[in-house]
Amino acid sequence: MPAATLLLLQYVAPAIMLAASCKSLGQQTAAAWPHVCSGRVLPTRYPAALCMCTGTPEEASTAKTVANDYVSEEEDDDDDNRDPLVPMSTPLVDDLALLRPVPGPPVPSAHDFPSEKRPLFVCMGKYAPFMAPSEPLAEQYTTWLSESGCVVLAKYMLTAESVDMDAMHVPMSEEDLLHEMSSGISSSQDDQEEAADDPVTMLREPFQFVSGNLNVIRAESRVTAVEWMQSDPHQMVDGYAQTHVLRWLRSDEPALNVQRSEGALYGVFCLDKEGQVDLRIATRPAHLEFLKASQNVVSAGPLQSAEGEGAGNVGTLIFLNADDLAEAENWAAKDPYAVSGLFRQVLVAPMLEHSVPIMEL
């Protein structure tokens, strides 16, 4: 085939086909845009982007004019839809005096929320001397506290604020030392064997750091509080040497609810001698005056008899701020109740919190 023919097919034929396509496209556009062009010019959103298919310069100029008019109309529409600008000093209404407040919902008060009606009960368990829970027992106890859902205060009582290791040291002869070491090894082995057989148990320790637990809970009745105390994991292994479950009539007197200081919190747990109801009643005014004048009482209240309100109160529970244990003990000794000889038992101890969820006091 001659080279001229090949050149014609390669370059000229596609150009002819492109022109035919443009002409067909122009005809279709003319049908859709008869007011814009006669099958020659395609208008777009912007005049500079006109698609010129075929036609004369006069037709192109006409199409450009039509497109400019189209864009101007759209811009006018945008201006009409735009919010008018007004000065900031323009009042919202002609006369502000005509405005009237719209009443909203009533402000809730404390009476609108149901308060906790269940009374408070003190559940105190004291370890035997030199006894402490094993680690599995302590973990089980913490889990039990966390899942109770009725605990208001979860405290454990320390025997002292610090331990003087030098004071614990007792000089002895070499013979006595060897005897103590052999006895200690034997006792330790017995404890380890016992712990291996039953890890949830109480262990004998050379020094007691924690003397027991004191919890304040909410319960429907003392019977319910006693049942809760009996479910304490320590009770399952006879871990407490003594227990008490008594209703706590906590005072809401502001002077007896001062803010807790950053230092340690001390608990004063007192039980009356038998048959001293009259002495308690007679000494009560002086006791209350002493507490209020102290200005260090975080919370306080009497402990009601297990026999109920008719039997009177049989003890006192106080939480107070103090610089150290000695100050707390001296303070408790000056209480008119203690001075009058009302108490048969007084326990003063630093109180630390178990890390468990608690209810609002």
mmCIF file of C-alpha atoms in Angstrom:
data_model
loop_
_atom_site.group_PDB
_atom_site.id
_atom_site.type_symbol
_atom_site.label_atom_id
_atom_site.label_comp_id
_atom_site.label_asym_id
_atom_site.label_seq_id
_atom_site.Cartn_x
_atom_site.Cartn_y
_atom_site.Cartn_z
ATOM 1 C CA MET A 1 0.000 0.000 0.000
ATOM 2 C CA PRO A 2 1.397 3.442 -0.914
ATOM 3 C CA ALA A 3 2.808 5.524 1.919
ATOM 4 C CA ALA A 4 0.406 8.369 1.168
ATOM 5 C CA THR A 5 -2.555 6.079 1.717
ATOM 6 C CA LEU A 6 -1.150 4.907 5.038
ATOM 7 C CA LEU A 7 -0.648 8.488 6.146
ATOM 8 C CA LEU A 8 -4.225 9.315 5.178
ATOM 9 C CA LEU A 9 -5.637 6.429 7.193
ATOM 10 C CA GLN A 10 -3.433 7.150 10.218
ATOM 11 C CA TYR A 11 -4.000 10.884 10.651
ATOM 12 C CA VAL A 12 -6.759 12.198 8.432
ATOM 13 C CA ALA A 13 -9.407 9.521 9.101
ATOM 14 C CA PRO A 14 -9.436 10.028 12.928
ATOM 15 C CA ALA A 15 -9.723 13.782 12.427
ATOM 16 C CA ILE A 16 -12.759 13.279 10.174
ATOM 17 C CA MET A 17 -14.377 10.980 12.780
ATOM 18 C CA LEU A 18 -13.694 13.532 15.586
ATOM 19 C CA ALA A 19 -15.304 16.294 13.589
ATOM 20 C CA ALA A 20 -18.345 14.141 12.957
ATOM 21 C CA SER A 21 -18.628 13.405 16.682
ATOM 22 C CA CYS A 22 -18.367 17.096 17.585
ATOM 23 C CA LYS A 23 -21.032 17.940 15.042
ATOM 24 C CA SER A 24 -23.338 15.270 16.491
ATOM 25 C CA LEU A 25 -22.687 16.561 20.030
ATOM 26 C CA GLY A 26 -23.403 20.097 18.917
ATOM 27 C CA GLN A 27 -26.704 19.013 17.387
ATOM 28 C CA GLN A 28 -27.732 17.278 20.626
ATOM 29 C CA THR A 29 -26.815 20.363 22.644
ATOM 30 C CA ALA A 30 -28.755 22.606 20.298
ATOM 31 C CA ALA A 31 -31.857 20.556 20.995
ATOM 32 C CA ALA A 32 -31.368 20.931 24.742
ATOM 33 C CA TRP A 33 -30.201 24.608 24.663
ATOM 34 C CA PRO A 34 -32.009 26.229 21.746
ATOM 35 C CA HIS A 35 -31.783 29.659 23.361
ATOM 36 C CA VAL A 36 -28.016 29.426 23.746
ATOM 37 C CA CYS A 37 -26.647 28.273 20.381
ATOM 38 C CA SER A 38 -27.509 26.602 17.142
ATOM 39 C CA GLY A 39 -25.681 23.336 17.662
ATOM 40 C CA ARG A 40 -22.334 25.140 17.781
ATOM 41 C CA VAL A 41 -21.455 26.253 21.334
ATOM 42 C CA LEU A 42 -21.866 24.569 24.758
ATOM 43 C CA PRO A 43 -22.245 27.036 27.666
ATOM 44 C CA THR A 44 -20.826 26.099 31.098
ATOM 45 C CA ARG A 45 -20.971 27.521 34.629
ATOM 46 C CA TYR A 46 -18.173 29.976 33.833
ATOM 47 C CA PRO A 47 -17.734 31.876 30.514
ATOM 48 C CA ALA A 48 -13.997 31.101 30.307
ATOM 49 C CA ALA A 49 -14.799 27.384 30.148
ATOM 50 C CA LEU A 50 -16.923 27.496 26.988
ATOM 51 C CA CYS A 51 -16.617 24.345 24.907
ATOM 52 C CA MET A 52 -16.345 25.433 21.279
ATOM 53 C CA CYS A 53 -17.284 22.603 18.975
ATOM 54 C CA THR A 54 -17.763 24.287 15.590
ATOM 55 C CA GLY A 55 -18.996 27.612 14.407
ATOM 56 C CA THR A 56 -18.000 31.088 13.477
ATOM 57 C CA PRO A 57 -16.481 33.782 15.743
ATOM 58 C CA GLU A 58 -19.841 35.629 15.728
ATOM 59 C CA GLU A 59 -21.603 32.508 17.142
ATOM 60 C CA ALA A 60 -18.937 32.103 19.806
ATOM 61 C CA SER A 61 -19.324 35.739 20.871
ATOM 62 C CA THR A 62 -23.090 35.301 21.140
ATOM 63 C CA ALA A 63 -22.689 32.170 23.293
ATOM 64 C CA LYS A 64 -20.247 33.942 25.605
ATOM 65 C CA THR A 65 -22.730 36.810 26.127
ATOM 66 C CA VAL A 66 -25.542 34.351 26.968
ATOM 67 C CA ALA A 67 -23.290 32.500 29.448
ATOM 68 C CA ASN A 68 -22.298 35.768 31.172
ATOM 69 C CA ASP A 69 -25.967 36.640 31.617
ATOM 70 C CA TYR A 70 -26.590 33.152 33.076
ATOM 71 C CA VAL A 71 -23.849 33.545 35.677
ATOM 72 C CA SER A 72 -25.041 37.044 36.606
ATOM 73 C CA GLU A 73 -28.534 35.711 37.263
ATOM 74 C CA GLU A 74 -27.127 33.042 39.613
ATOM 75 C CA GLU A 75 -25.073 35.607 41.511
ATOM 76 C CA ASP A 76 -28.178 37.784 41.905
ATOM 77 C CA ASP A 77 -30.027 34.795 43.336
ATOM 78 C CA ASP A 78 -27.196 34.218 45.854
ATOM 79 C CA ASP A 79 -27.379 37.862 46.934
ATOM 80 C CA ASP A 80 -31.124 37.592 47.471
ATOM 81 C CA ASN A 81 -30.733 34.503 49.666
ATOM 82 C CA ARG A 82 -27.918 35.978 51.807
ATOM 83 C CA ASP A 83 -28.972 37.275 55.263
ATOM 84 C CA PRO A 84 -28.800 41.067 55.484
ATOM 85 C CA LEU A 85 -26.138 42.550 57.767
ATOM 86 C CA VAL A 86 -27.338 44.749 60.626
ATOM 87 C CA PRO A 87 -25.391 46.704 63.285
ATOM 88 C CA MET A 88 -24.720 44.950 66.594
ATOM 89 C CA SER A 89 -26.548 47.767 68.385
ATOM 90 C CA THR A 90 -29.841 46.875 66.697
ATOM 91 C CA PRO A 91 -32.326 45.705 69.423
ATOM 92 C CA LEU A 92 -33.966 42.334 69.057
ATOM 93 C CA VAL A 93 -37.373 43.885 69.597
ATOM 94 C CA ASP A 94 -38.661 47.403 69.355
ATOM 95 C CA ASP A 95 -39.427 47.586 73.072
ATOM 96 C CA LEU A 96 -37.489 45.449 75.519
ATOM 97 C CA ALA A 97 -40.085 46.152 78.177
ATOM 98 C CA LEU A 98 -42.490 43.934 76.260
ATOM 99 C CA LEU A 99 -40.349 40.872 76.924
ATOM 100 C CA ARG A 100 -41.633 38.560 79.645
ATOM 101 C CA PRO A 101 -39.646 35.681 81.220
ATOM 102 C CA VAL A 102 -40.881 32.239 80.336
ATOM 103 C CA PRO A 103 -41.272 30.080 83.478
ATOM 104 C CA GLY A 104 -39.123 26.968 83.384
ATOM 105 C CA PRO A 105 -39.360 23.714 85.327
ATOM 106 C CA PRO A 106 -39.213 23.973 89.136
ATOM 107 C CA VAL A 107 -35.782 23.789 90.763
ATOM 108 C CA PRO A 108 -35.443 20.436 92.569
ATOM 109 C CA SER A 109 -34.878 20.485 96.311
ATOM 110 C CA ALA A 110 -33.587 17.922 98.761
ATOM 111 C CA HIS A 111 -37.183 16.841 99.403
ATOM 112 C CA ASP A 112 -37.555 15.795 95.757
ATOM 113 C CA PHE A 113 -34.915 13.061 96.116
ATOM 114 C CA PRO A 114 -35.574 10.011 98.263
ATOM 115 C CA SER A 115 -33.089 9.882 101.121
ATOM 116 C CA GLU A 116 -31.592 6.685 102.480
ATOM 117 C CA LYS A 117 -33.966 5.536 105.211
ATOM 118 C CA ARG A 118 -32.054 2.497 106.426
ATOM 119 C CA PRO A 119 -30.307 3.050 109.762
ATOM 120 C CA LEU A 120 -26.566 2.827 110.344
ATOM 121 C CA PHE A 121 -24.985 -0.134 112.120
ATOM 122 C CA VAL A 122 -21.456 -0.530 113.446
ATOM 123 C CA CYS A 123 -19.919 -3.958 112.822
ATOM 124 C CA MET A 124 -16.662 -4.331 114.722
ATOM 125 C CA GLY A 125 -14.459 -7.411 114.745
ATOM 126 C CA LYS A 126 -11.289 -7.568 116.864
ATOM 127 C CA TYR A 127 -8.507 -10.077 116.285
ATOM 128 C CA ALA A 128 -6.967 -12.119 119.048
ATOM 129 C CA PRO A 129 -3.509 -10.853 120.140
ATOM 130 C CA PHE A 130 -0.719 -11.512 117.639
ATOM 131 C CA MET A 131 -3.119 -12.942 115.059
ATOM 132 C CA ALA A 132 -3.480 -11.731 111.480
ATOM 133 C CA PRO A 133 -5.319 -12.969 108.381
ATOM 134 C CA SER A 134 -3.396 -14.815 105.702
ATOM 135 C CA GLU A 135 -3.070 -13.097 102.351
ATOM 136 C CA PRO A 136 -5.786 -15.253 100.703
ATOM 137 C CA LEU A 137 -8.132 -14.469 103.591
ATOM 138 C CA ALA A 138 -7.394 -10.738 103.337
ATOM 139 C CA GLU A 139 -8.125 -10.828 99.583
ATOM 140 C CA GLN A 140 -11.344 -12.742 100.162
ATOM 141 C CA TYR A 141 -12.407 -10.198 102.790
ATOM 142 C CA THR A 142 -11.730 -7.246 100.465
ATOM 143 C CA THR A 143 -13.757 -8.883 97.691
ATOM 144 C CA TRP A 144 -16.615 -9.523 100.118
ATOM 145 C CA LEU A 145 -16.606 -5.873 101.198
ATOM 146 C CA SER A 146 -16.584 -4.651 97.589
ATOM 147 C CA GLU A 147 -19.576 -6.789 96.659
ATOM 148 C CA SER A 148 -21.647 -6.006 99.766
ATOM 149 C CA GLY A 149 -23.287 -2.842 98.423
ATOM 150 C CA CYS A 150 -24.232 -1.572 101.883
ATOM 151 C CA VAL A 151 -20.904 -0.346 103.293
ATOM 152 C CA VAL A 152 -20.677 3.297 104.364
ATOM 153 C CA LEU A 153 -17.311 3.168 106.149
ATOM 154 C CA ALA A 154 -14.763 0.369 105.749
ATOM 155 C CA LYS A 155 -11.953 0.793 108.261
ATOM 156 C CA TYR A 156 -9.213 -1.380 109.675
ATOM 157 C CA MET A 157 -7.747 -0.561 113.051
ATOM 158 C CA LEU A 158 -4.007 -0.255 113.581
ATOM 159 C CA THR A 159 -2.348 -1.232 116.844
ATOM 160 C CA ALA A 160 0.083 1.696 116.542
ATOM 161 C CA GLU A 161 1.121 4.377 114.090
ATOM 162 C CA SER A 162 4.653 3.018 113.754
ATOM 163 C CA VAL A 163 6.759 0.139 114.995
ATOM 164 C CA ASP A 164 9.942 0.648 117.012
ATOM 165 C CA MET A 165 12.042 -2.333 116.004
ATOM 166 C CA ASP A 166 14.666 -1.491 118.646
ATOM 167 C CA ALA A 167 12.047 -1.646 121.378
ATOM 168 C CA MET A 168 11.043 -5.080 120.101
ATOM 169 C CA HIS A 169 14.603 -6.364 120.496
ATOM 170 C CA VAL A 170 15.174 -8.371 123.697
ATOM 171 C CA PRO A 171 18.804 -9.293 124.590
ATOM 172 C CA MET A 172 19.314 -13.041 125.256
ATOM 173 C CA SER A 173 22.078 -15.545 125.719
ATOM 174 C CA GLU A 174 23.414 -17.720 122.939
ATOM 175 C CA GLU A 175 21.678 -20.768 124.428
ATOM 176 C CA ASP A 176 18.355 -18.928 124.571
ATOM 177 C CA LEU A 177 18.855 -17.625 121.051
ATOM 178 C CA LEU A 178 19.411 -21.139 119.664
ATOM 179 C CA HIS A 179 16.340 -22.352 121.536
ATOM 180 C CA GLU A 180 14.214 -19.499 120.179
ATOM 181 C CA MET A 181 15.453 -20.080 116.648
ATOM 182 C CA SER A 182 14.624 -23.787 116.783
ATOM 183 C CA SER A 183 11.205 -23.036 118.304
ATOM 184 C CA GLY A 184 10.589 -20.325 115.741
ATOM 185 C CA ILE A 185 11.521 -22.600 112.851
ATOM 186 C CA SER A 186 9.219 -25.299 114.182
ATOM 187 C CA SER A 187 6.360 -22.837 114.690
ATOM 188 C CA SER A 188 6.916 -21.316 111.261
ATOM 189 C CA GLN A 189 6.871 -24.744 109.659
ATOM 190 C CA ASP A 190 3.622 -25.583 111.456
ATOM 191 C CA ASP A 191 2.067 -22.326 110.222
ATOM 192 C CA GLN A 192 3.270 -22.941 106.669
ATOM 193 C CA GLU A 193 1.882 -26.468 106.699
ATOM 194 C CA GLU A 194 -1.408 -25.178 108.073
ATOM 195 C CA ALA A 195 -1.513 -22.432 105.436
ATOM 196 C CA ALA A 196 -0.728 -24.965 102.716
ATOM 197 C CA ASP A 197 -3.633 -27.170 103.842
ATOM 198 C CA ASP A 198 -6.030 -24.249 104.309
ATOM 199 C CA PRO A 199 -4.633 -20.945 102.982
ATOM 200 C CA VAL A 200 -7.729 -18.970 104.065
ATOM 201 C CA THR A 201 -6.884 -18.823 107.745
ATOM 202 C CA MET A 202 -5.463 -16.749 110.588
ATOM 203 C CA LEU A 203 -1.728 -16.817 111.246
ATOM 204 C CA ARG A 204 0.255 -16.032 114.371
ATOM 205 C CA GLU A 205 2.644 -13.110 113.936
ATOM 206 C CA PRO A 206 5.518 -11.896 116.150
ATOM 207 C CA PHE A 207 4.006 -8.400 116.120
ATOM 208 C CA GLN A 208 0.428 -7.348 115.459
ATOM 209 C CA PHE A 209 0.051 -4.378 113.131
ATOM 210 C CA VAL A 210 -3.737 -4.555 112.609
ATOM 211 C CA SER A 211 -6.079 -5.227 115.526
ATOM 212 C CA GLY A 212 -9.280 -5.741 113.553
ATOM 213 C CA ASN A 213 -11.944 -4.237 111.294
ATOM 214 C CA LEU A 214 -14.616 -1.627 111.915
ATOM 215 C CA ASN A 215 -17.326 -1.177 109.312
ATOM 216 C CA VAL A 216 -20.402 1.035 109.217
ATOM 217 C CA ILE A 217 -23.202 -0.304 107.039
ATOM 218 C CA ARG A 218 -26.832 0.458 106.214
ATOM 219 C CA ALA A 219 -29.322 -2.288 106.928
ATOM 220 C CA GLU A 220 -33.070 -2.655 107.397
ATOM 221 C CA SER A 221 -32.661 -3.949 110.964
ATOM 222 C CA ARG A 222 -30.110 -5.237 113.427
ATOM 223 C CA VAL A 223 -31.035 -8.776 112.422
ATOM 224 C CA THR A 224 -29.984 -7.978 108.843
ATOM 225 C CA ALA A 225 -26.773 -6.340 110.087
ATOM 226 C CA VAL A 226 -25.949 -9.412 112.212
ATOM 227 C CA GLU A 227 -26.488 -11.683 109.207
ATOM 228 C CA TRP A 228 -24.137 -9.475 107.185
ATOM 229 C CA MET A 229 -21.505 -9.647 109.910
ATOM 230 C CA GLN A 230 -21.824 -13.417 110.085
ATOM 231 C CA SER A 231 -21.048 -13.658 106.370
ATOM 232 C CA ASP A 232 -17.652 -11.974 106.959
ATOM 233 C CA PRO A 233 -14.949 -14.399 105.707
ATOM 234 C CA HIS A 234 -13.120 -13.975 109.029
ATOM 235 C CA GLN A 235 -16.098 -15.540 110.773
ATOM 236 C CA MET A 236 -15.714 -18.694 108.693
ATOM 237 C CA VAL A 237 -12.315 -19.369 110.282
ATOM 238 C CA ASP A 238 -13.063 -17.925 113.762
ATOM 239 C CA GLY A 239 -10.819 -14.983 112.955
ATOM 240 C CA TYR A 240 -12.336 -12.567 115.483
ATOM 241 C CA ALA A 241 -11.838 -12.834 119.215
ATOM 242 C CA GLN A 242 -14.822 -10.516 119.763
ATOM 243 C CA THR A 243 -17.498 -8.937 117.578
ATOM 244 C CA HIS A 244 -20.104 -6.222 118.109
ATOM 245 C CA VAL A 245 -23.081 -5.238 115.949
ATOM 246 C CA LEU A 246 -24.853 -2.134 117.255
ATOM 247 C CA ARG A 247 -26.945 0.614 115.740
ATOM 248 C CA TRP A 248 -25.071 3.916 115.455
ATOM 249 C CA LEU A 249 -27.168 7.033 116.053
ATOM 250 C CA ARG A 250 -24.808 9.379 114.259
ATOM 251 C CA SER A 251 -25.322 13.058 115.084
ATOM 252 C CA ASP A 252 -25.918 15.597 112.316
ATOM 253 C CA GLU A 253 -24.885 18.488 114.599
ATOM 254 C CA PRO A 254 -22.522 20.709 112.539
ATOM 255 C CA ALA A 255 -20.124 21.056 115.486
ATOM 256 C CA LEU A 256 -19.779 17.261 115.530
ATOM 257 C CA ASN A 257 -19.117 16.992 111.793
ATOM 258 C CA VAL A 258 -15.998 19.078 111.216
ATOM 259 C CA GLN A 259 -13.925 18.605 108.077
ATOM 260 C CA ARG A 260 -11.399 15.825 108.186
ATOM 261 C CA SER A 261 -7.791 16.989 108.373
ATOM 262 C CA GLU A 262 -4.974 15.778 106.134
ATOM 263 C CA GLY A 263 -3.513 13.714 108.968
ATOM 264 C CA ALA A 264 -4.637 10.358 110.293
ATOM 265 C CA LEU A 265 -8.203 9.683 111.403
ATOM 266 C CA TYR A 266 -8.657 8.129 114.843
ATOM 267 C CA GLY A 267 -11.549 6.037 116.049
ATOM 268 C CA VAL A 268 -12.770 5.878 119.651
ATOM 269 C CA PHE A 269 -14.983 2.835 120.262
ATOM 270 C CA CYS A 270 -16.451 2.693 123.778
ATOM 271 C CA LEU A 271 -18.798 0.258 125.537
ATOM 272 C CA ASP A 272 -20.639 1.078 128.770
ATOM 273 C CA LYS A 273 -20.624 -0.896 131.976
ATOM 274 C CA GLU A 274 -23.758 -2.916 132.623
ATOM 275 C CA GLY A 275 -26.669 -1.069 134.206
ATOM 276 C CA GLN A 276 -25.262 2.448 133.780
ATOM 277 C CA VAL A 277 -28.063 3.971 131.723
ATOM 278 C CA ASP A 278 -28.806 6.592 134.370
ATOM 279 C CA LEU A 279 -25.137 7.623 134.564
ATOM 280 C CA ARG A 280 -25.014 8.030 130.794
ATOM 281 C CA ILE A 281 -28.131 10.215 130.798
ATOM 282 C CA ALA A 282 -26.823 12.379 133.617
ATOM 283 C CA THR A 283 -23.402 12.871 132.028
ATOM 284 C CA ARG A 284 -24.627 13.405 128.464
ATOM 285 C CA PRO A 285 -24.851 17.252 128.514
ATOM 286 C CA ALA A 286 -21.228 17.553 129.704
ATOM 287 C CA HIS A 287 -20.157 14.944 127.155
ATOM 288 C CA LEU A 288 -21.769 16.844 124.254
ATOM 289 C CA GLU A 289 -20.306 20.146 125.419
ATOM 290 C CA PHE A 290 -16.861 18.556 125.533
ATOM 291 C CA LEU A 291 -17.200 17.204 121.985
ATOM 292 C CA LYS A 292 -18.364 20.534 120.551
ATOM 293 C CA ALA A 293 -15.648 22.541 122.324
ATOM 294 C CA SER A 294 -12.955 20.190 120.991
ATOM 295 C CA GLN A 295 -13.602 21.217 117.360
ATOM 296 C CA ASN A 296 -11.909 18.052 116.108
ATOM 297 C CA VAL A 297 -14.823 15.590 115.942
ATOM 298 C CA VAL A 298 -15.398 14.363 112.386
ATOM 299 C CA SER A 299 -18.472 12.289 113.306
ATOM 300 C CA ALA A 300 -19.931 10.897 116.516
ATOM 301 C CA GLY A 301 -22.973 9.258 118.022
ATOM 302 C CA PRO A 302 -24.176 6.796 120.652
ATOM 303 C CA LEU A 303 -24.467 3.043 120.128
ATOM 304 C CA GLN A 304 -27.944 1.702 120.745
ATOM 305 C CA SER A 305 -28.552 -1.386 122.811
ATOM 306 C CA ALA A 306 -28.994 -4.651 120.929
ATOM 307 C CA GLU A 307 -32.362 -4.932 122.673
ATOM 308 C CA GLY A 308 -33.636 -1.828 120.883
ATOM 309 C CA GLU A 309 -34.422 1.806 121.548
ATOM 310 C CA GLY A 310 -36.314 1.078 124.757
ATOM 311 C CA ALA A 311 -33.201 -0.343 126.400
ATOM 312 C CA GLY A 312 -31.230 2.870 125.860
ATOM 313 C CA ASN A 313 -27.700 3.386 124.580
ATOM 314 C CA VAL A 314 -24.769 1.228 125.596
ATOM 315 C CA GLY A 315 -21.746 2.827 123.959
ATOM 316 C CA THR A 316 -20.222 5.580 121.841
ATOM 317 C CA LEU A 317 -18.391 5.735 118.513
ATOM 318 C CA ILE A 318 -16.356 8.826 117.621
ATOM 319 C CA PHE A 319 -14.045 9.663 114.715
ATOM 320 C CA LEU A 320 -11.718 12.583 115.329
ATOM 321 C CA ASN A 321 -8.723 14.483 113.996
ATOM 322 C CA ALA A 322 -5.526 14.295 116.047
ATOM 323 C CA ASP A 323 -1.822 14.797 115.492
ATOM 324 C CA ASP A 324 -0.874 11.354 116.820
ATOM 325 C CA LEU A 325 -2.173 8.384 118.777
ATOM 326 C CA ALA A 326 -1.029 9.780 122.130
ATOM 327 C CA GLU A 327 -3.083 12.941 121.591
ATOM 328 C CA ALA A 328 -6.149 10.898 120.625
ATOM 329 C CA GLU A 329 -5.791 8.703 123.737
ATOM 330 C CA ASN A 330 -5.397 11.739 126.010
ATOM 331 C CA TRP A 331 -8.453 13.342 124.426
ATOM 332 C CA ALA A 332 -10.548 10.201 124.963
ATOM 333 C CA ALA A 333 -9.463 10.029 128.621
ATOM 334 C CA LYS A 334 -10.809 13.569 129.227
ATOM 335 C CA ASP A 335 -14.277 12.758 127.889
ATOM 336 C CA PRO A 336 -16.777 13.276 130.771
ATOM 337 C CA TYR A 337 -18.166 9.818 130.038
ATOM 338 C CA ALA A 338 -14.716 8.309 130.662
ATOM 339 C CA VAL A 339 -14.043 10.523 133.684
ATOM 340 C CA SER A 340 -17.327 9.447 135.288
ATOM 341 C CA GLY A 341 -16.379 5.784 134.964
ATOM 342 C CA LEU A 342 -19.126 4.958 132.459
ATOM 343 C CA PHE A 343 -17.055 2.807 130.111
ATOM 344 C CA ARG A 344 -15.937 -0.759 130.596
ATOM 345 C CA GLN A 345 -13.998 -0.821 127.324
ATOM 346 C CA VAL A 346 -12.312 1.962 125.341
ATOM 347 C CA LEU A 347 -10.514 1.277 122.089
ATOM 348 C CA VAL A 348 -8.567 4.149 120.494
ATOM 349 C CA ALA A 349 -6.863 3.341 117.199
ATOM 350 C CA PRO A 350 -5.689 4.925 113.956
ATOM 351 C CA MET A 351 -8.235 4.141 111.257
ATOM 352 C CA LEU A 352 -7.270 3.397 107.670
ATOM 353 C CA GLU A 353 -9.631 2.853 104.751
ATOM 354 C CA HIS A 354 -10.071 -0.377 102.851
ATOM 355 C CA SER A 355 -9.968 0.381 99.123
ATOM 356 C CA VAL A 356 -13.554 -0.666 98.363
ATOM 357 C CA PRO A 357 -16.674 1.082 97.005
ATOM 358 C CA ILE A 358 -18.702 2.743 99.756
ATOM 359 C CA MET A 359 -22.068 4.465 100.041
ATOM 360 C CA GLU A 360 -22.611 8.070 101.029
ATOM 361 C CA LEU A 361 -22.621 8.595 104.778
#
